[in-house]
Amino acid sequence: MDISMKGKKIVILTGAGISAESGVKTFRDNDGLWENHRIEDVATPEAWIKDPMLVWRFYQARRNQLLEVEPNPAHLALADLESKAESLTLITQNVDDLHERGGSESVIHMHGQLRTLRCENTHQTEVRMDKKDLGENFVYCNCCSEPSRMRPDIVWFGEIPMEMDKIYQSVEDCDVFIVIGSSGHVYPAAGLVNLANSNGAHSILVNYELPINGSDFDEVHIGKAGEILNNG
Ligand code: APR
């Protein structure tokens, strides 16, 4: 795929598929369950109220997994592209930190991040990845005089994704819109290709299989992201 695209404003949206080659499981490639849980049992505000310890353990496992996985050639290719491109905005639905560890300097995490936790009282976030923050017990904030419990800094189903103004602005304004490794099931991310198309951008998809919104793209590359992004 030729993504040198000199002088073009490029916006890239990544999904779980880009981290698959690093060993992070995707959401919808396995039997409808996410790491043996129904999504509504672990990824909704209602689940956090009903059984916070179940949700906490689930995300602590995901947070601990960050220490075991490494960026793959697809993450590295996007960092390389960022360093060469005149204008590139990288938006990810992923909550891992593999883009940053792969060298990308500016990443919009529209669904939140695993490495940060959010104070339930003030909503301030803190990077909390020390050993003592990664155990079974809840973690308490540093921002309140009487420390408050922190929740995963994740956008759960039913919550509004982060930085949407910035995202809409960059997609409306781009020349090339590229989606990598996303099944196109979750909105508003899945609808960004339509916004890009209606503003005249050239839209490109890189995915292991044709996703539900595959026909919305001008150009489609089927295969593994790590291979396609590194084959020119
Ligand atoms: N290279 C490219 N694509 C891949 C690869 C790979 N190596 N492996 C898998 N894929 C594709 C799958 O074929 C699938 O279409 O990546 C897609 C992953 O889709 P999902 O698991 O649905 O992930 P995503 O689209 O990012 O999910 C969106 O759903 O649960 C929520 O908040 C969560 O951000 C997530 C959102």
GROMACS .gro file of C-alpha atoms and ligand atoms in nm:
model
  268
    1MET     CA    1   0.000   0.000   0.000
    2ASP     CA    2   0.140   0.339  -0.094
    3ILE     CA    3   0.089   0.567   0.201
    4SER     CA    4   0.373   0.811   0.139
    5MET     CA    5   0.106   1.063   0.036
    6LYS     CA    6   0.321   1.371   0.024
    7GLY     CA    7   0.151   1.693   0.129
    8LYS     CA    8  -0.175   1.518   0.223
    9LYS     CA    9  -0.361   1.545   0.550
   10ILE     CA   10  -0.382   1.188   0.676
   11VAL     CA   11  -0.611   1.058   0.949
   12ILE     CA   12  -0.574   0.700   1.072
   13LEU     CA   13  -0.820   0.510   1.289
   14THR     CA   14  -0.699   0.185   1.443
   15GLY     CA   15  -0.892  -0.093   1.614
   16ALA     CA   16  -0.818  -0.414   1.798
   17GLY     CA   17  -0.688  -0.582   1.481
   18ILE     CA   18  -0.368  -0.375   1.483
   19SER     CA   19  -0.272  -0.520   1.822
   20ALA     CA   20  -0.371  -0.878   1.732
   21GLU     CA   21  -0.021  -0.960   1.604
   22SER     CA   22   0.116  -0.849   1.943
   23GLY     CA   23  -0.098  -1.114   2.113
   24VAL     CA   24  -0.378  -0.887   2.241
   25LYS     CA   25  -0.713  -1.057   2.178
   26THR     CA   26  -0.964  -0.875   1.958
   27PHE     CA   27  -1.324  -0.832   2.073
   28ARG     CA   28  -1.528  -0.997   1.802
   29ASP     CA   29  -1.302  -1.264   1.654
   30ASN     CA   30  -1.371  -1.519   1.928
   31ASP     CA   31  -1.710  -1.687   2.000
   32GLY     CA   32  -1.893  -1.365   2.107
   33LEU     CA   33  -1.728  -1.355   2.446
   34TRP     CA   34  -1.451  -1.120   2.547
   35GLU     CA   35  -1.186  -1.314   2.743
   36ASN     CA   36  -1.468  -1.541   2.872
   37HIS     CA   37  -1.697  -1.258   2.980
   38ARG     CA   38  -2.010  -1.111   2.828
   39ILE     CA   39  -1.930  -0.748   2.741
   40GLU     CA   40  -2.220  -0.617   2.952
   41ASP     CA   41  -2.084  -0.795   3.263
   42VAL     CA   42  -1.751  -0.612   3.251
   43ALA     CA   43  -1.768  -0.307   3.023
   44THR     CA   44  -2.066  -0.098   3.128
   45PRO     CA   45  -2.119   0.159   3.406
   46GLU     CA   46  -2.396  -0.070   3.537
   47ALA     CA   47  -2.147  -0.356   3.574
   48TRP     CA   48  -1.914  -0.130   3.778
   49ILE     CA   49  -2.200  -0.044   4.013
   50LYS     CA   50  -2.329  -0.401   4.039
   51ASP     CA   51  -2.001  -0.588   4.080
   52PRO     CA   52  -1.702  -0.352   4.092
   53MET     CA   53  -1.461  -0.627   4.200
   54LEU     CA   54  -1.543  -0.840   3.893
   55VAL     CA   55  -1.488  -0.540   3.664
   56TRP     CA   56  -1.173  -0.438   3.853
   57ARG     CA   57  -1.018  -0.786   3.826
   58PHE     CA   58  -1.103  -0.798   3.457
   59TYR     CA   59  -0.926  -0.467   3.387
   60GLN     CA   60  -0.636  -0.545   3.620
   61ALA     CA   61  -0.573  -0.854   3.405
   62ARG     CA   62  -0.577  -0.634   3.091
   63ARG     CA   63  -0.346  -0.380   3.263
   64ASN     CA   64  -0.104  -0.653   3.366
   65GLN     CA   65  -0.106  -0.788   3.012
   66LEU     CA   66   0.044  -0.457   2.894
   67LEU     CA   67   0.367  -0.561   3.065
   68GLU     CA   68   0.385  -0.878   2.855
   69VAL     CA   69   0.307  -0.756   2.503
   70GLU     CA   70   0.523  -0.564   2.259
   71PRO     CA   71   0.442  -0.337   1.964
   72ASN     CA   72   0.438  -0.523   1.631
   73PRO     CA   73   0.550  -0.415   1.281
   74ALA     CA   74   0.214  -0.243   1.216
   75HIS     CA   75   0.259  -0.010   1.516
   76LEU     CA   76   0.617   0.060   1.407
   77ALA     CA   77   0.508   0.136   1.050
   78LEU     CA   78   0.259   0.398   1.172
   79ALA     CA   79   0.522   0.562   1.394
   80ASP     CA   80   0.753   0.576   1.094
   81LEU     CA   81   0.478   0.726   0.881
   82GLU     CA   82   0.409   0.991   1.149
   83SER     CA   83   0.773   1.092   1.147
   84LYS     CA   84   0.765   1.144   0.769
   85ALA     CA   85   0.413   1.277   0.710
   86GLU     CA   86   0.342   1.649   0.697
   87SER     CA   87   0.008   1.603   0.872
   88LEU     CA   88  -0.101   1.284   1.044
   89THR     CA   89  -0.362   1.234   1.314
   90LEU     CA   90  -0.368   0.892   1.479
   91ILE     CA   91  -0.695   0.796   1.647
   92THR     CA   92  -0.723   0.461   1.820
   93GLN     CA   93  -1.011   0.267   1.968
   94ASN     CA   94  -0.752   0.060   2.153
   95VAL     CA   95  -0.687   0.103   2.520
   96ASP     CA   96  -0.340  -0.051   2.512
   97ASP     CA   97  -0.026   0.162   2.488
   98LEU     CA   98   0.133  -0.015   2.191
   99HIS     CA   99   0.116   0.284   1.956
  100GLU     CA  100   0.308   0.496   2.207
  101ARG     CA  101   0.559   0.218   2.275
  102GLY     CA  102   0.595   0.171   1.900
  103GLY     CA  103   0.707   0.534   1.874
  104SER     CA  104   0.391   0.726   1.783
  105GLU     CA  105   0.410   1.062   1.954
  106SER     CA  106   0.054   1.184   1.936
  107VAL     CA  107  -0.230   0.937   1.985
  108ILE     CA  108  -0.598   1.011   2.049
  109HIS     CA  109  -0.741   0.730   2.265
  110MET     CA  110  -1.111   0.768   2.196
  111HIS     CA  111  -1.207   0.471   2.418
  112GLY     CA  112  -0.968   0.555   2.704
  113GLN     CA  113  -0.649   0.390   2.823
  114LEU     CA  114  -0.548   0.102   3.047
  115ARG     CA  115  -0.236   0.263   3.190
  116THR     CA  116  -0.432   0.547   3.352
  117LEU     CA  117  -0.697   0.526   3.623
  118ARG     CA  118  -0.966   0.787   3.691
  119CYS     CA  119  -1.068   0.926   4.031
  120GLU     CA  120  -1.438   0.856   4.084
  121ASN     CA  121  -1.476   1.184   4.270
  122THR     CA  122  -1.285   1.445   4.065
  123HIS     CA  123  -1.252   1.245   3.736
  124GLN     CA  124  -0.881   1.333   3.725
  125THR     CA  125  -0.662   1.067   3.570
  126GLU     CA  126  -0.326   0.936   3.686
  127VAL     CA  127  -0.082   0.693   3.524
  128ARG     CA  128  -0.086   0.407   3.775
  129MET     CA  129   0.126   0.119   3.650
  130ASP     CA  130   0.351   0.052   3.952
  131LYS     CA  131   0.353  -0.301   4.092
  132LYS     CA  132   0.134  -0.191   4.386
  133ASP     CA  133  -0.125  -0.055   4.139
  134LEU     CA  134  -0.157  -0.383   3.953
  135GLY     CA  135  -0.279  -0.616   4.226
  136GLU     CA  136  -0.626  -0.738   4.321
  137ASN     CA  137  -0.711  -0.443   4.549
  138PHE     CA  138  -0.879  -0.123   4.438
  139VAL     CA  139  -0.645   0.173   4.385
  140TYR     CA  140  -0.706   0.513   4.553
  141CYS     CA  141  -0.631   0.855   4.404
  142ASN     CA  142  -0.368   1.112   4.492
  143CYS     CA  143  -0.592   1.410   4.414
  144CYS     CA  144  -0.849   1.409   4.700
  145SER     CA  145  -0.766   1.498   5.062
  146GLU     CA  146  -0.934   1.171   5.156
  147PRO     CA  147  -0.827   0.941   4.871
  148SER     CA  148  -1.116   0.821   4.652
  149ARG     CA  149  -1.146   0.491   4.470
  150MET     CA  150  -1.032   0.499   4.110
  151ARG     CA  151  -1.211   0.334   3.818
  152PRO     CA  152  -1.061   0.208   3.493
  153ASP     CA  153  -1.007   0.504   3.258
  154ILE     CA  154  -1.208   0.326   2.991
  155VAL     CA  155  -1.506   0.443   2.786
  156TRP     CA  156  -1.764   0.176   2.861
  157PHE     CA  157  -2.070   0.095   2.653
  158GLY     CA  158  -2.325   0.370   2.710
  159GLU     CA  159  -2.054   0.635   2.772
  160ILE     CA  160  -1.939   0.905   2.532
  161PRO     CA  161  -1.603   0.854   2.360
  162MET     CA  162  -1.324   1.101   2.437
  163GLU     CA  163  -1.203   1.397   2.228
  164MET     CA  164  -1.489   1.373   1.977
  165ASP     CA  165  -1.468   1.741   1.876
  166LYS     CA  166  -1.103   1.702   1.778
  167ILE     CA  167  -1.178   1.373   1.602
  168TYR     CA  168  -1.467   1.510   1.394
  169GLN     CA  169  -1.264   1.816   1.301
  170SER     CA  170  -0.964   1.617   1.181
  171VAL     CA  171  -1.175   1.366   0.987
  172GLU     CA  172  -1.380   1.642   0.818
  173ASP     CA  173  -1.060   1.813   0.717
  174CYS     CA  174  -0.850   1.518   0.595
  175ASP     CA  175  -0.748   1.414   0.242
  176VAL     CA  176  -0.688   1.048   0.325
  177PHE     CA  177  -0.870   0.844   0.589
  178ILE     CA  178  -0.728   0.501   0.676
  179VAL     CA  179  -0.891   0.242   0.903
  180ILE     CA  180  -0.678  -0.047   1.027
  181GLY     CA  181  -0.807  -0.354   1.212
  182SER     CA  182  -1.162  -0.264   1.309
  183SER     CA  183  -1.481  -0.464   1.259
  184GLY     CA  184  -1.695  -0.152   1.208
  185HIS     CA  185  -1.950  -0.251   1.471
  186VAL     CA  186  -1.902   0.022   1.729
  187TYR     CA  187  -2.020   0.378   1.670
  188PRO     CA  188  -1.929   0.660   1.646
  189ALA     CA  189  -1.590   0.517   1.531
  190ALA     CA  190  -1.750   0.300   1.262
  191GLY     CA  191  -1.924   0.602   1.107
  192LEU     CA  192  -1.612   0.817   1.068
  193VAL     CA  193  -1.547   0.671   0.722
  194ASN     CA  194  -1.880   0.812   0.604
  195LEU     CA  195  -1.787   1.154   0.737
  196ALA     CA  196  -1.452   1.138   0.560
  197ASN     CA  197  -1.614   1.024   0.235
  198SER     CA  198  -1.876   1.298   0.242
  199ASN     CA  199  -1.600   1.555   0.277
  200GLY     CA  200  -1.417   1.420  -0.027
  201ALA     CA  201  -1.139   1.221   0.139
  202HIS     CA  202  -0.996   0.904  -0.014
  203SER     CA  203  -1.081   0.621   0.227
  204ILE     CA  204  -0.864   0.312   0.274
  205LEU     CA  205  -0.926  -0.003   0.478
  206VAL     CA  206  -0.667  -0.252   0.602
  207ASN     CA  207  -0.832  -0.551   0.772
  208TYR     CA  208  -0.792  -0.924   0.806
  209GLU     CA  209  -1.137  -0.983   0.659
  210LEU     CA  210  -1.401  -0.766   0.499
  211PRO     CA  211  -1.586  -0.598   0.789
  212ILE     CA  212  -1.955  -0.506   0.801
  213ASN     CA  213  -1.881  -0.153   0.667
  214GLY     CA  214  -1.620  -0.271   0.414
  215SER     CA  215  -1.814  -0.142   0.112
  216ASP     CA  216  -1.787   0.216   0.246
  217PHE     CA  217  -1.416   0.234   0.155
  218ASP     CA  218  -1.262   0.347  -0.177
  219GLU     CA  219  -0.968   0.111  -0.137
  220VAL     CA  220  -0.961  -0.219   0.053
  221HIS     CA  221  -0.656  -0.428   0.153
  222ILE     CA  222  -0.738  -0.765   0.305
  223GLY     CA  223  -0.472  -0.931   0.519
  224LYS     CA  224  -0.264  -0.884   0.831
  225ALA     CA  225  -0.191  -0.522   0.920
  226GLY     CA  226   0.176  -0.592   1.001
  227GLU     CA  227   0.232  -0.740   0.656
  228ILE     CA  228   0.029  -0.492   0.451
  229LEU     CA  229   0.173  -0.183   0.620
  230ASN     CA  230   0.526  -0.307   0.572
  231ASN     CA  231   0.492  -0.408   0.210
  232GLY     CA  232   0.533  -0.059   0.075
  233APR     N1  233  -0.458  -0.732   1.091
  233APR     C1  234  -0.566  -0.660   1.052
  233APR     N2  235  -0.689  -0.683   1.098
  233APR     C2  236  -0.705  -0.782   1.188
  233APR     C3  237  -0.597  -0.861   1.233
  233APR     C4  238  -0.468  -0.834   1.180
  233APR     N3  239  -0.360  -0.904   1.216
  233APR     N4  240  -0.647  -0.952   1.322
  233APR     C5  241  -0.778  -0.930   1.332
  233APR     N5  242  -0.816  -0.827   1.252
  233APR     C6  243  -0.949  -0.767   1.230
  233APR     C7  244  -1.063  -0.862   1.253
  233APR     O1  245  -1.090  -0.935   1.133
  233APR     C8  246  -1.177  -0.769   1.292
  233APR     O2  247  -1.252  -0.727   1.179
  233APR     O3  248  -0.965  -0.665   1.328
  233APR     C9  249  -1.105  -0.650   1.355
  233APR    C10  250  -1.121  -0.638   1.504
  233APR     O4  251  -1.255  -0.609   1.532
  233APR     P1  252  -1.310  -0.595   1.681
  233APR     O5  253  -1.259  -0.709   1.763
  233APR     O6  254  -1.456  -0.574   1.676
  233APR     O7  255  -1.235  -0.464   1.735
  233APR     P2  256  -1.273  -0.310   1.718
  233APR     O8  257  -1.339  -0.283   1.588
  233APR     O9  258  -1.152  -0.232   1.753
  233APR    O10  259  -1.379  -0.293   1.835
  233APR    C11  260  -1.430  -0.164   1.860
  233APR    O11  261  -1.548  -0.244   2.052
  233APR    O12  262  -1.571  -0.357   2.256
  233APR    C12  263  -1.542  -0.239   2.194
  233APR    O13  264  -1.443  -0.056   2.295
  233APR    C13  265  -1.412  -0.176   2.232
  233APR    O14  266  -1.266  -0.035   2.102
  233APR    C14  267  -1.344  -0.153   2.099
  233APR    C15  268  -1.461  -0.143   2.005
   0.00000   0.00000   0.00000
